[in-house]
Short mmCIF file of C-alpha atoms in Angstrom, two decimals:
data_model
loop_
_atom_site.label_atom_id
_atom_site.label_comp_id
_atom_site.label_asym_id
_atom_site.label_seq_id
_atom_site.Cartn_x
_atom_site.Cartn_y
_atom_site.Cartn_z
CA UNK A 1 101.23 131.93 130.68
CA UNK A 2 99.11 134.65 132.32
CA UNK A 3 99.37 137.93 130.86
CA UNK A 4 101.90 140.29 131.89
CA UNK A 5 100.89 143.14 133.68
CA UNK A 6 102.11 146.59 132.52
CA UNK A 7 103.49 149.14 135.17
CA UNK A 8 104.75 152.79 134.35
CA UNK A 9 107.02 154.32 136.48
CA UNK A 10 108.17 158.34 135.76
CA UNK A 11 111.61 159.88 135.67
CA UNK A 12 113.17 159.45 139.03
CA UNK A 13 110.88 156.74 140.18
CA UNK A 14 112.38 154.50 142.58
CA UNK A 15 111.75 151.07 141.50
CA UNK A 16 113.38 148.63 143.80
CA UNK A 17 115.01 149.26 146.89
CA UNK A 18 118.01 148.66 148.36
CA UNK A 19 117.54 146.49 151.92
CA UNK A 20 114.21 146.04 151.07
CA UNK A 21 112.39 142.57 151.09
CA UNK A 22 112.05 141.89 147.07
CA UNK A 23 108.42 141.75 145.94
CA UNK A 24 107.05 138.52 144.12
CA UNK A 25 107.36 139.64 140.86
CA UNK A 26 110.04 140.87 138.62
CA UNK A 27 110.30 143.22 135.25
CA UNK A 28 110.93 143.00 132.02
CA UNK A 29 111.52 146.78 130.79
CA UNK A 30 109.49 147.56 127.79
CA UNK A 31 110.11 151.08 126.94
CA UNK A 32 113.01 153.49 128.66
CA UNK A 33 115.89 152.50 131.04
CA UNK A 34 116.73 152.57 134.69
CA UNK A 35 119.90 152.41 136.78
CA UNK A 36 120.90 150.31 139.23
CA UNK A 37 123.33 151.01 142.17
CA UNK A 38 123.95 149.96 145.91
CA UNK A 39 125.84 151.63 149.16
CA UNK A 40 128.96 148.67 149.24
CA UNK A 41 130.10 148.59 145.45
CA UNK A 42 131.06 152.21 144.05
CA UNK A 43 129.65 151.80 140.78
CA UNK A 44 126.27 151.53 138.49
CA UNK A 45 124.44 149.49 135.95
CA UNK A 46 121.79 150.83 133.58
CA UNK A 47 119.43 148.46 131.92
CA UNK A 48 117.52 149.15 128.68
CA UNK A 49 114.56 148.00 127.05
CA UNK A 50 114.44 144.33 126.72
CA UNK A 51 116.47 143.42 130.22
CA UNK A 52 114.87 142.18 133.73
CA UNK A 53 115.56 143.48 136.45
CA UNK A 54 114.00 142.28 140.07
CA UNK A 55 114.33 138.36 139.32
CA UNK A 56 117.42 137.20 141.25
CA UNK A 57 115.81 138.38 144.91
CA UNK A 58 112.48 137.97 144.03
CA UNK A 59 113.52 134.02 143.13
CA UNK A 60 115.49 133.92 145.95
CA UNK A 61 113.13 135.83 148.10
CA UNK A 62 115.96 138.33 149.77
CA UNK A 63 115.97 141.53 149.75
CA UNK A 64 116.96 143.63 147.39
CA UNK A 65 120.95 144.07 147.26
CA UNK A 66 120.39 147.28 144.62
CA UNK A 67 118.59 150.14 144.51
CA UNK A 68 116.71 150.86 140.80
CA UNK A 69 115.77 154.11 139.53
CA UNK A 70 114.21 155.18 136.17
CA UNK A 71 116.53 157.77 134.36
CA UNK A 72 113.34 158.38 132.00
CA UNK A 73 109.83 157.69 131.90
CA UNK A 74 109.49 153.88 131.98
CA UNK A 75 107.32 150.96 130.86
CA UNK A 76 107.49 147.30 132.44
CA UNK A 77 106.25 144.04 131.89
CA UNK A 78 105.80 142.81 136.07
CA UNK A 79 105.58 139.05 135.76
CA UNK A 80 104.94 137.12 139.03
CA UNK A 81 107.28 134.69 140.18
CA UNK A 82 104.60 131.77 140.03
CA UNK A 83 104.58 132.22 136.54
CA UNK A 84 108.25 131.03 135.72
CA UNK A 85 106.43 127.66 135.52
CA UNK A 86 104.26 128.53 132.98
CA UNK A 87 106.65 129.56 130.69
CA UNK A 88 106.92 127.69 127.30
CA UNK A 89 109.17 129.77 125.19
CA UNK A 90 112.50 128.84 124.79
CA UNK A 91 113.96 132.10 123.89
CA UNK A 92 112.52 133.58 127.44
CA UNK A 93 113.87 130.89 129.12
CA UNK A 94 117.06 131.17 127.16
CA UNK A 95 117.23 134.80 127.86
CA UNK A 96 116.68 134.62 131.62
CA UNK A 97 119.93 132.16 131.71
CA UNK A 98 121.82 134.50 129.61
CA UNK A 99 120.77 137.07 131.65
CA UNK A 100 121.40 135.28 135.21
CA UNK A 101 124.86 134.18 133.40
CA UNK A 102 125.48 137.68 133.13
CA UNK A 103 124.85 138.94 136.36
CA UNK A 104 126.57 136.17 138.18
CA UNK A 105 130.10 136.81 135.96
CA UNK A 106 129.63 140.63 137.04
CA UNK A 107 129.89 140.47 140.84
CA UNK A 108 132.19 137.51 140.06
CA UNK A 109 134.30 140.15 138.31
CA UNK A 110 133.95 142.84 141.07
CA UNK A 111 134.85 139.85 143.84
CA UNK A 112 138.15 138.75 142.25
CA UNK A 113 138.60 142.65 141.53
CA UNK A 114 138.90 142.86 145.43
CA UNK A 115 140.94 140.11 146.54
CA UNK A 116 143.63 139.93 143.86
CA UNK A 117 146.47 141.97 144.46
CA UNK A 118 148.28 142.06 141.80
CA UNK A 119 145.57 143.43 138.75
CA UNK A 120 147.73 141.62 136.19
CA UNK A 121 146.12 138.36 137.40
CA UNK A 122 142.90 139.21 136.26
CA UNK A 123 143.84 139.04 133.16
CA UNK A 124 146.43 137.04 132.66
CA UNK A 125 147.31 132.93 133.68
CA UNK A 126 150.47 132.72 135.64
CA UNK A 127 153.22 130.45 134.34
CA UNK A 128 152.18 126.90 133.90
CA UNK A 129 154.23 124.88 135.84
CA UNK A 130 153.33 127.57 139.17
CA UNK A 131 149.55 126.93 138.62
CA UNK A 132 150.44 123.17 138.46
CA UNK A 133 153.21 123.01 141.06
CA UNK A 134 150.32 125.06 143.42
CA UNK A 135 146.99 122.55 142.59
CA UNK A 136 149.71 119.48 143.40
CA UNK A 137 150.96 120.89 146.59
CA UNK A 138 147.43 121.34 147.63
CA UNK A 139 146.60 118.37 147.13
CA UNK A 140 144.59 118.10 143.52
CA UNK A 141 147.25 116.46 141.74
CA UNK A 142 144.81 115.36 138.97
CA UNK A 143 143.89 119.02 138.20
CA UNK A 144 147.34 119.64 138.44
CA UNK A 145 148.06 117.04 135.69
CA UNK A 146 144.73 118.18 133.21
CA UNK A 147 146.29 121.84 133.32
CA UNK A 148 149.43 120.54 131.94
CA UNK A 149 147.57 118.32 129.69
CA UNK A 150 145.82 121.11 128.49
CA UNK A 151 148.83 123.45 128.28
CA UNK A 152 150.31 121.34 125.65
CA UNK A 153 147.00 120.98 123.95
CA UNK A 154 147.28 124.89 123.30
CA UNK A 155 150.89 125.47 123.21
CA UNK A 156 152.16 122.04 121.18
CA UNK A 157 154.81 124.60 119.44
CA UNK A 158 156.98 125.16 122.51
CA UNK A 159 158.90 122.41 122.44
CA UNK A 160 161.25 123.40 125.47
CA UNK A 161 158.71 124.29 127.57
CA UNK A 162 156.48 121.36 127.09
CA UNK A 163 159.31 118.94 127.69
CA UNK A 164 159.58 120.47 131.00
CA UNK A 165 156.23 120.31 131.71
CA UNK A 166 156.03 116.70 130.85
CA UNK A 167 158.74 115.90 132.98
CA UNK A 168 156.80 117.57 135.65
CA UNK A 169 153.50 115.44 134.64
CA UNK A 170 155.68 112.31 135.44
CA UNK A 171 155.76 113.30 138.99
CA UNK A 172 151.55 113.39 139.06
CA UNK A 173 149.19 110.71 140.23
CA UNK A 174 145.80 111.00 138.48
CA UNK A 175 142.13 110.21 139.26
CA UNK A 176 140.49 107.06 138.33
CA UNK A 177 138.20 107.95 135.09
CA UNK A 178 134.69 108.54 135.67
CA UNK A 179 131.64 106.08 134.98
CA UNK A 180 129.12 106.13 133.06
CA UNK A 181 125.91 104.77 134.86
CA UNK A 182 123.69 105.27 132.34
CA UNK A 183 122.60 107.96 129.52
CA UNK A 184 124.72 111.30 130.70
CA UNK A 185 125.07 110.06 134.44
CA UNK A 186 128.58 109.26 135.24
CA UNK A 187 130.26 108.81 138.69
CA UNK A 188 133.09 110.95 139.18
CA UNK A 189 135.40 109.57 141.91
CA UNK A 190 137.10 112.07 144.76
CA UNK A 191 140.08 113.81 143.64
CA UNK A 192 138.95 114.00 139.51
CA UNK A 193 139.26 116.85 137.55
CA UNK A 194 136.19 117.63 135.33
CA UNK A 195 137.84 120.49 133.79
CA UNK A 196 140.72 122.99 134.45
CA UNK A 197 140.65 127.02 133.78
CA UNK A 198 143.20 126.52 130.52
CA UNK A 199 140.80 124.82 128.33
CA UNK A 200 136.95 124.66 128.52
CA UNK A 201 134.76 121.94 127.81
CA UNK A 202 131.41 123.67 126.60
CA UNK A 203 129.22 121.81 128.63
CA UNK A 204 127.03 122.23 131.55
CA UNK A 205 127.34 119.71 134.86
CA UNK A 206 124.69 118.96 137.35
CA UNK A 207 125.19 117.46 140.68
CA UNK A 208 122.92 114.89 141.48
CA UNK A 209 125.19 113.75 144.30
CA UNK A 210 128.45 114.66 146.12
CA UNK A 211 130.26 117.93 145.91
CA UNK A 212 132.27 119.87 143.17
CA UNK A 213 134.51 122.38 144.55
CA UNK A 214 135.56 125.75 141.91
CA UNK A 215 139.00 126.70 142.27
CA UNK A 216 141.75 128.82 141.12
CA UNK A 217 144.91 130.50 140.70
CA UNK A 218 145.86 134.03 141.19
CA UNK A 219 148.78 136.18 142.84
CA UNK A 220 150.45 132.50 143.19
CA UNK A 221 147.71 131.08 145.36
CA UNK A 222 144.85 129.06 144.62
CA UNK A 223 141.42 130.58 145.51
CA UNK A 224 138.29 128.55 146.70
CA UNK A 225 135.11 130.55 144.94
CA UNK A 226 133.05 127.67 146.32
CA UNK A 227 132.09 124.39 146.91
CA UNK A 228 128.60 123.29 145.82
CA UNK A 229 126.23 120.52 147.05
CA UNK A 230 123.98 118.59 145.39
CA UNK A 231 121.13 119.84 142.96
CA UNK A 232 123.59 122.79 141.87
CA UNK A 233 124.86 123.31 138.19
CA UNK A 234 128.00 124.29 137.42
CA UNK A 235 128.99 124.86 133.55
CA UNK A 236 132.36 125.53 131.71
CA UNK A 237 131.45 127.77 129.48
CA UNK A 238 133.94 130.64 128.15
CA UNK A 239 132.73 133.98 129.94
CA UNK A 240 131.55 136.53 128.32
CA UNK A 241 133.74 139.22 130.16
CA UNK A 242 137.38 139.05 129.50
CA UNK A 243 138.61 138.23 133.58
CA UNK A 244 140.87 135.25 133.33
CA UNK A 245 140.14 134.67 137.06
CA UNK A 246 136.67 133.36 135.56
CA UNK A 247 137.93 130.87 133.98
CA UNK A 248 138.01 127.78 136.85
CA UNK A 249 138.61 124.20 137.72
CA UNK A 250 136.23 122.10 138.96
CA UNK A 251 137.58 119.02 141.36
CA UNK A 252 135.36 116.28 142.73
CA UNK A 253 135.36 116.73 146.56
CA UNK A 254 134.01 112.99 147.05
CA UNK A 255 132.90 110.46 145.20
CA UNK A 256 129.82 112.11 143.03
CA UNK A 257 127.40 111.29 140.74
CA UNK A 258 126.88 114.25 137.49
CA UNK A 259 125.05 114.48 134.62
CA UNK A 260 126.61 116.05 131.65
CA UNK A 261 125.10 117.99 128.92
CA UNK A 262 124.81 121.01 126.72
CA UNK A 263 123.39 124.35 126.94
CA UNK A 264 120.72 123.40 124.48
CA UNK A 265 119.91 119.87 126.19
CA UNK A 266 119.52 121.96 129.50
CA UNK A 267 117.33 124.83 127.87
CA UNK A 268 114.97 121.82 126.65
CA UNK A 269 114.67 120.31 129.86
CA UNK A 270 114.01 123.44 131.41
CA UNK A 271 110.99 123.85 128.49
CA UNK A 272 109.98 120.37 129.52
CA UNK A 273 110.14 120.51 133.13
CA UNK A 274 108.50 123.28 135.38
CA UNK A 275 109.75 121.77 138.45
CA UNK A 276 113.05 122.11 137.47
CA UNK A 277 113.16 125.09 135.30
CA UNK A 278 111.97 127.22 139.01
CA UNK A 279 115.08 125.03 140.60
CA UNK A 280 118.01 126.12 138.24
CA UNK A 281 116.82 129.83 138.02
CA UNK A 282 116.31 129.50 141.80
CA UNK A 283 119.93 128.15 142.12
CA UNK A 284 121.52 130.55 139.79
CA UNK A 285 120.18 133.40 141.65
CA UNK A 286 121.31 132.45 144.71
CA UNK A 287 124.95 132.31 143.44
CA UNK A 288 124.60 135.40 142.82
CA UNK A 289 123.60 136.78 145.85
CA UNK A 290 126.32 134.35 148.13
CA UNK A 291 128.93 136.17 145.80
CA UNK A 292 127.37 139.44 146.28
CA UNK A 293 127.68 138.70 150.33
CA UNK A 294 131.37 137.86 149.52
CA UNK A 295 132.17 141.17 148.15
CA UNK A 296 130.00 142.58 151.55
CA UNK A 297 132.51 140.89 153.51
CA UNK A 298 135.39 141.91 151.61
CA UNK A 299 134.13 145.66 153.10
CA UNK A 300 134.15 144.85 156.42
CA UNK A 301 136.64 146.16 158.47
CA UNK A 302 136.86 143.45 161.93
CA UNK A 303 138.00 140.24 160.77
CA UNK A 304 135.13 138.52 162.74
CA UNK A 305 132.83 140.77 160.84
CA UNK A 306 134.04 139.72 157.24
CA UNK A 307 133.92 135.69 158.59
CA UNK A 308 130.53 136.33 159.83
CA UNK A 309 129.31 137.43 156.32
CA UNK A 310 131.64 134.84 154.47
CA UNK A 311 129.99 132.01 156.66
CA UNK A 312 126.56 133.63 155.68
CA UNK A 313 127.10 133.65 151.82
CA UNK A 314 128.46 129.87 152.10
CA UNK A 315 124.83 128.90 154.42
CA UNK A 316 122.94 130.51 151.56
CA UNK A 317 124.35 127.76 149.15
CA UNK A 318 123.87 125.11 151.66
CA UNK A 319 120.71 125.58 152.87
CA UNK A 320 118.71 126.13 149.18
CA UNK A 321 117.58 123.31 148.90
CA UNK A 322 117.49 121.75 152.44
CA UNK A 323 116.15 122.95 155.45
CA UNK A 324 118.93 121.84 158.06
CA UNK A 325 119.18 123.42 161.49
CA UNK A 326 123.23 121.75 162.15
CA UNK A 327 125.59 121.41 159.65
CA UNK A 328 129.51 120.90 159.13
CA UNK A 329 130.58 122.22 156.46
CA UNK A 330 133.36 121.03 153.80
CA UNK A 331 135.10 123.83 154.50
CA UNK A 332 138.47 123.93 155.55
CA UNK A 333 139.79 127.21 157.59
CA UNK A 334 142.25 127.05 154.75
CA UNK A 335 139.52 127.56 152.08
CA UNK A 336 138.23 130.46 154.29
CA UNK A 337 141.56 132.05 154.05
CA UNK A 338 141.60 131.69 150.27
CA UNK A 339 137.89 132.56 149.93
CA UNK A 340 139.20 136.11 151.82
CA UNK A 341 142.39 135.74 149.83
CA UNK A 342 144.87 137.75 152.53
CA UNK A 343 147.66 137.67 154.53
CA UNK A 344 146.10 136.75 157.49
CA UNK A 345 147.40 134.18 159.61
CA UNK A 346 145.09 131.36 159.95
CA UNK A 347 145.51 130.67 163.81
CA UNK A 348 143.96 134.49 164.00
CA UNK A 349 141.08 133.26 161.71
CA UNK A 350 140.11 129.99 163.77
CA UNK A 351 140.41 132.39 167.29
CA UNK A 352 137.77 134.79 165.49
CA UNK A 353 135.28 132.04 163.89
CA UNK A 354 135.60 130.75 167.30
CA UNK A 355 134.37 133.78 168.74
CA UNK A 356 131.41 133.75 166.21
CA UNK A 357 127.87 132.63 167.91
CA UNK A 358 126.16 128.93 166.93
CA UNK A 359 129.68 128.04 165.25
CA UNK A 360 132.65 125.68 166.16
CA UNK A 361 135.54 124.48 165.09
CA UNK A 362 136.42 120.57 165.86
CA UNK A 363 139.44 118.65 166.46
CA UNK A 364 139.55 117.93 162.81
CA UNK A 365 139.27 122.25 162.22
CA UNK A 366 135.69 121.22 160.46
CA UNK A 367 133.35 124.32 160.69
CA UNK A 368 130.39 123.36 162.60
CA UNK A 369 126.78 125.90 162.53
CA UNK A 370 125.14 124.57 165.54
CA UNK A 371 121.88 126.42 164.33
CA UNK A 372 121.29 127.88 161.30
CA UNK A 373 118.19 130.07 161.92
CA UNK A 374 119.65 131.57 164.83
CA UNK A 375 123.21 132.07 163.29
CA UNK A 376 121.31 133.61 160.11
CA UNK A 377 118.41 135.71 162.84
CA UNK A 378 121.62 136.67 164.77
CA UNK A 379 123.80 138.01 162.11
CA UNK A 380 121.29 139.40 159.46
CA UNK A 381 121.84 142.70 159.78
CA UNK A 382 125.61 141.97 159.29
CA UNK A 383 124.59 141.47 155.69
CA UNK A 384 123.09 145.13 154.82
#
C-alpha cells in the first residue's frame, strides 16, 4: 500500500464540510480529536485518535453530510480512496467494517428515534403474539411463525404463554426451506424468513440475486427500513447500541439466491479480493447515507418534500451498482407510509408522489422514476 500521507490541521481547523463535494481521500486521526456536527440533526460526535473520519462520502463520492472541526491541534493519516484496494491487513480492513458498522447503527438509532412515537419501543419488543399477529396480517406469515419459534426458544419457561402462542403458530403457513446450490449458495424462495428481530443468527448474507426486504415492529406497526437489491449485504449481527428497533427481520421479497457466511469468512474474502473489498465498503457507505437522507426527510415540513427525499434515499440504494435511467420500484405506497411511519392517510401520499416530477404511480400503485438523472438533477438540492 502507498504510504500514507500526513496532514496537520490546528485548533479550529475546519476539516470537512458540510454540503461540500467529499474529497478522494479520507483520514485516519493520528494524534488529537475533532468533532463532527451537521445543520438537520441537533447533536455532535467527537472522534479520537485511531478513528476515520471522511470515508463514507468520499466512497460514495457525495458530499459531505457533516461538518468536522479539530477541537485541538491535529495529526492525520489522508489515505486516497484508490488505495482501499491495496490494502492487505486484516485488522484495517476489520476496523473500517467495525467502524462503517458503527456509523450505520448511529443514524439508524437517530431515524427510529424520529419516527417512533412511543420511546418505550426503542427499547423494548412489544408482546409476542402483536408482533406476530402484525407480520401475518401483512402478509409474512413465515416471519410471523420464526418469531414465535424463536419466542419459545428464549422463553421455554412460560408455559401459559407459549401454549398460546403455539396455538397461534397452528394458524401459520410457512415458506418452503431454502436450497443449497452449492458451497454457502442457497436459494431462498419468496415469502422465507432468514431471520426475525427475537433471535439472531450471527452471520452475514449476501445477495447475489433477488431482494431481501428489513422489517419491523414498533408502536404496533411494522416498519419497512428497506428493501435491498442484489450485490448488497445484509448481516444479523447483535448491535452494538442497545435500540431494540435494530434488531430486524429479513423476508425474501422473491425468489433469491444468498450466500451465507461469517464475519471472519467475509473479512478474508475482503483480504483476498480487491474488487470486492471497494464493493462492500462502497455498499455499506451508501446505507449510510440513504438513512441519513431518511432522517432529512423526516425534517421536512410539506409532505411532497419529505417523499421527494424518501424516494431519493431509496434511488441511492438502487442505482449503486447499476446505472438505470427507468425503474419501478418494489415499493409499495404502503412501505412509504411505514418508511415515514405517520398517520397520514395513504390516498394523500399517492396524490403528492403523484405530484412529484419523472415519477408515477400505476394501476398496480407500483412507483415508477421515469428518469433517474433528472429526478436526482431536479431534486438535489432537496437533499441539503
Amino acid at each position: 500500500m502507498e504510504k500514507y500521507r500526513l496532514v496537520k490541521y490546528k485548533k479550529g481547523d475546519i476539516i470537512l464540510k458540510n454540503t461540500k463535494i467529499a474529497k478522494d481521500c479520507f483520514y485516519i486521526i493520528l494524534k488529537g480529536s475533532v468533532v463532527s456536527y451537521n445543520n438537520f440533526y441537533d447533536n455532535s460526535y467527537t472522534y479520537k485518535m485511531g478513528n476515520i473520519i471522511g470515508l463514507i462520502a468520499s466512497i460514495t463520492k457525495e458530499p459531505y453530510y457533516s461538518t468536522v472541526e479539530a477541537t485541538e491541534d491535529t495529526e492525520l493519516f489522508e489515505i486516497k480512496i484508490e488505495n482501499i484496494n491495496r490494502i492487505n491487513n486484516k485488522h484495517l480492513i476489520n476496523k473500517i467494517l467495525n467502524y462503517l458498522s458503527f456509523v450505520f447503527e448511529i443514524w439508524l438509532s437517530k431515524y427510529y428515534s424520529l419516527i417512533v412515537k412511543n420511546k418505550v419501543d426503542l427499547y423494548n419488543k412489544e408482546e409476542i403474539l402483536t408482533m406476530a399477529s402484525i407480520y401475518k396480517n401483512n402478509g409474512f406469515t413465515d416471519a410471523s411463525y420464526k418469531l414465535c419459534s424463536s419466542y419459545i426458544n428464549l422463553l421455554s419457561n412460560n408455559t401459559n404463554d407459549i401454549n398460546n402462542v403455539k396455538e397461534f403458530m397452528k394458524t401459520l403457513i410457512t415458506s418452503k426451506d431454502p436450497e443449497n446450490i452449492g458451497g454457502n449458495s442457497y436459494k431462498m424462495y419468496k415469502g422465507y424468513c432468514i431471520y426475525n428481530e427475537l433471535e439472531t443468527t450471527n452471520h452475514v448474507y449476501y445477495i447475489r440475486s433477488g431482494r431481501i426486504g428489513i422489517y419491523n415492529i414498533a408502536d404496533s406497526n411494522y416498519i419497512t427500513r428497506m428493501i435491498y437489491p442484489e450485490q448488497f449485504i445484509i448481516d444479523d449481527y447483535s448491535p452494538m447500541l442497545e435500540y431494540k428497533t435494530l434488531f430486524t427481520t429479513a423476508v425474501v421479497l422473491e425468489d433469491s439466491i444468498i450466500d451465507i457466511m461469517t464475519k471472519e469468512e467475509l473479512i478474508k474474502m475482503l483480504h483476498d479480493n480487491a474488487e470486492l473489498r471497494f464493493q462492500i465498503i462502497k455498499m455499506i457507505s451508501m446505507k449510510v447515507i440513504s438513512t441519513i437522507l431518511k432522517i432529512k426527510s423526516m425534517k421536512k415540513i410539506e409532505l411532497k418534500d419529505r417523499l421527494i427525499v424518501l424516494i431519493y434515499s431509496i434511488l441511492k440504494i438502487e442505482t449503486l451498482f447499476y446505472e438505470k435511467t427507468y425503474i419501478k420500484l418494489y415499493y409499495k405506497i404502503e412501505d412509504i407510509k411505514n418508511m415515514m411511519h405517520d398517520s397520514t392517510d395513504t390516498n394523500e401520499i399517492t396524490n403528492s408522489l403523484k405530484n412529484i416530477d419523472y415519477l408515477e404511480i400505476d394501476d398496480s400503485n407500483n412507483i415508477i422514476i421515469e428518469d433517474i438523472d433528472k429526478y436526482f438533477k431536479e431534486y438535489e438540492s432537496y437533499t441539503n
